[in-house]
Amino acid sequence: MTKMNIGIIGTGFIAKILAPQIQSSNKARLAAVSSRTLAKAEKFVANYPGAVAVEAPIN
């Protein structure tokens, strides 16, 4: 079965609730997490193997 790839925008409260649920799902996987800084995104995805960190600065 192919899992649905899901990305999260932001690393705040809601992301901390959603990410473990997505990762533990049989039908979905956490594919990416974006943040205003790459460092925050990288710190967040360190707990989720296979997820990619993405910087999404606001201009």
PDB file of C-alpha atoms in Angstrom:
ATOM      1  CA  MET A   1       0.000   0.000   0.000  1.00  0.00           C
ATOM      2  CA  THR A   2       1.293   3.448  -0.926  1.00  0.00           C
ATOM      3  CA  LYS A   3       1.273   5.974   1.894  1.00  0.00           C
ATOM      4  CA  MET A   4       0.087   9.546   1.376  1.00  0.00           C
ATOM      5  CA  ASN A   5       2.874  12.096   1.822  1.00  0.00           C
ATOM      6  CA  ILE A   6       1.939  14.941   4.156  1.00  0.00           C
ATOM      7  CA  GLY A   7       3.805  18.174   4.844  1.00  0.00           C
ATOM      8  CA  ILE A   8       3.381  20.518   7.784  1.00  0.00           C
ATOM      9  CA  ILE A   9       3.849  24.272   7.604  1.00  0.00           C
ATOM     10  CA  GLY A  10       5.301  25.517  10.861  1.00  0.00           C
ATOM     11  CA  THR A  11       6.790  23.822  13.903  1.00  0.00           C
ATOM     12  CA  GLY A  12       4.487  25.104  16.615  1.00  0.00           C
ATOM     13  CA  PHE A  13       1.936  23.588  18.955  1.00  0.00           C
ATOM     14  CA  ILE A  14      -0.339  22.026  16.330  1.00  0.00           C
ATOM     15  CA  ALA A  15       2.622  20.548  14.407  1.00  0.00           C
ATOM     16  CA  LYS A  16       3.840  18.874  17.590  1.00  0.00           C
ATOM     17  CA  ILE A  17       0.437  17.239  17.981  1.00  0.00           C
ATOM     18  CA  LEU A  18      -0.042  16.259  14.333  1.00  0.00           C
ATOM     19  CA  ALA A  19       3.432  14.982  13.430  1.00  0.00           C
ATOM     20  CA  PRO A  20       3.467  11.911  15.692  1.00  0.00           C
ATOM     21  CA  GLN A  21      -0.038  10.978  14.558  1.00  0.00           C
ATOM     22  CA  ILE A  22       0.910  11.247  10.897  1.00  0.00           C
ATOM     23  CA  GLN A  23       4.134   9.290  11.390  1.00  0.00           C
ATOM     24  CA  SER A  24       2.362   6.455  13.219  1.00  0.00           C
ATOM     25  CA  SER A  25      -0.358   6.139  10.573  1.00  0.00           C
ATOM     26  CA  ASN A  26      -0.481   3.113   8.280  1.00  0.00           C
ATOM     27  CA  LYS A  27      -1.832   5.284   5.463  1.00  0.00           C
ATOM     28  CA  ALA A  28       0.289   8.437   5.694  1.00  0.00           C
ATOM     29  CA  ARG A  29       3.849   9.555   6.334  1.00  0.00           C
ATOM     30  CA  LEU A  30       5.366  12.862   7.337  1.00  0.00           C
ATOM     31  CA  ALA A  31       7.246  13.935   4.212  1.00  0.00           C
ATOM     32  CA  ALA A  32       8.285  17.514   5.016  1.00  0.00           C
ATOM     33  CA  VAL A  33       8.149  20.265   7.608  1.00  0.00           C
ATOM     34  CA  SER A  34       8.733  23.917   6.804  1.00  0.00           C
ATOM     35  CA  SER A  35       9.633  26.782   9.068  1.00  0.00           C
ATOM     36  CA  ARG A  36      10.784  30.394   8.749  1.00  0.00           C
ATOM     37  CA  THR A  37      14.318  29.177   9.444  1.00  0.00           C
ATOM     38  CA  LEU A  38      15.949  25.991   8.225  1.00  0.00           C
ATOM     39  CA  ALA A  39      17.441  25.380  11.680  1.00  0.00           C
ATOM     40  CA  LYS A  40      13.977  25.141  13.285  1.00  0.00           C
ATOM     41  CA  ALA A  41      12.727  22.789  10.587  1.00  0.00           C
ATOM     42  CA  GLU A  42      15.833  20.592  10.870  1.00  0.00           C
ATOM     43  CA  LYS A  43      15.480  20.396  14.651  1.00  0.00           C
ATOM     44  CA  PHE A  44      11.828  19.370  14.280  1.00  0.00           C
ATOM     45  CA  VAL A  45      12.391  16.644  11.657  1.00  0.00           C
ATOM     46  CA  ALA A  46      15.301  15.130  13.615  1.00  0.00           C
ATOM     47  CA  ASN A  47      12.658  13.061  15.431  1.00  0.00           C
ATOM     48  CA  TYR A  48      10.999  11.919  12.191  1.00  0.00           C
ATOM     49  CA  PRO A  49      13.241   9.796   9.945  1.00  0.00           C
ATOM     50  CA  GLY A  50      12.566  10.378   6.258  1.00  0.00           C
ATOM     51  CA  ALA A  51      11.009  13.812   6.715  1.00  0.00           C
ATOM     52  CA  VAL A  52      12.693  16.723   4.940  1.00  0.00           C
ATOM     53  CA  ALA A  53      13.277  20.155   6.474  1.00  0.00           C
ATOM     54  CA  VAL A  54      12.368  23.153   4.326  1.00  0.00           C
ATOM     55  CA  GLU A  55      12.984  26.853   4.899  1.00  0.00           C
ATOM     56  CA  ALA A  56      10.027  29.073   3.992  1.00  0.00           C
ATOM     57  CA  PRO A  57      10.993  32.634   4.931  1.00  0.00           C
ATOM     58  CA  ILE A  58       8.367  35.349   4.886  1.00  0.00           C
ATOM     59  CA  ASN A  59       9.362  38.294   2.749  1.00  0.00           C
TER      60      ASN A  59
END
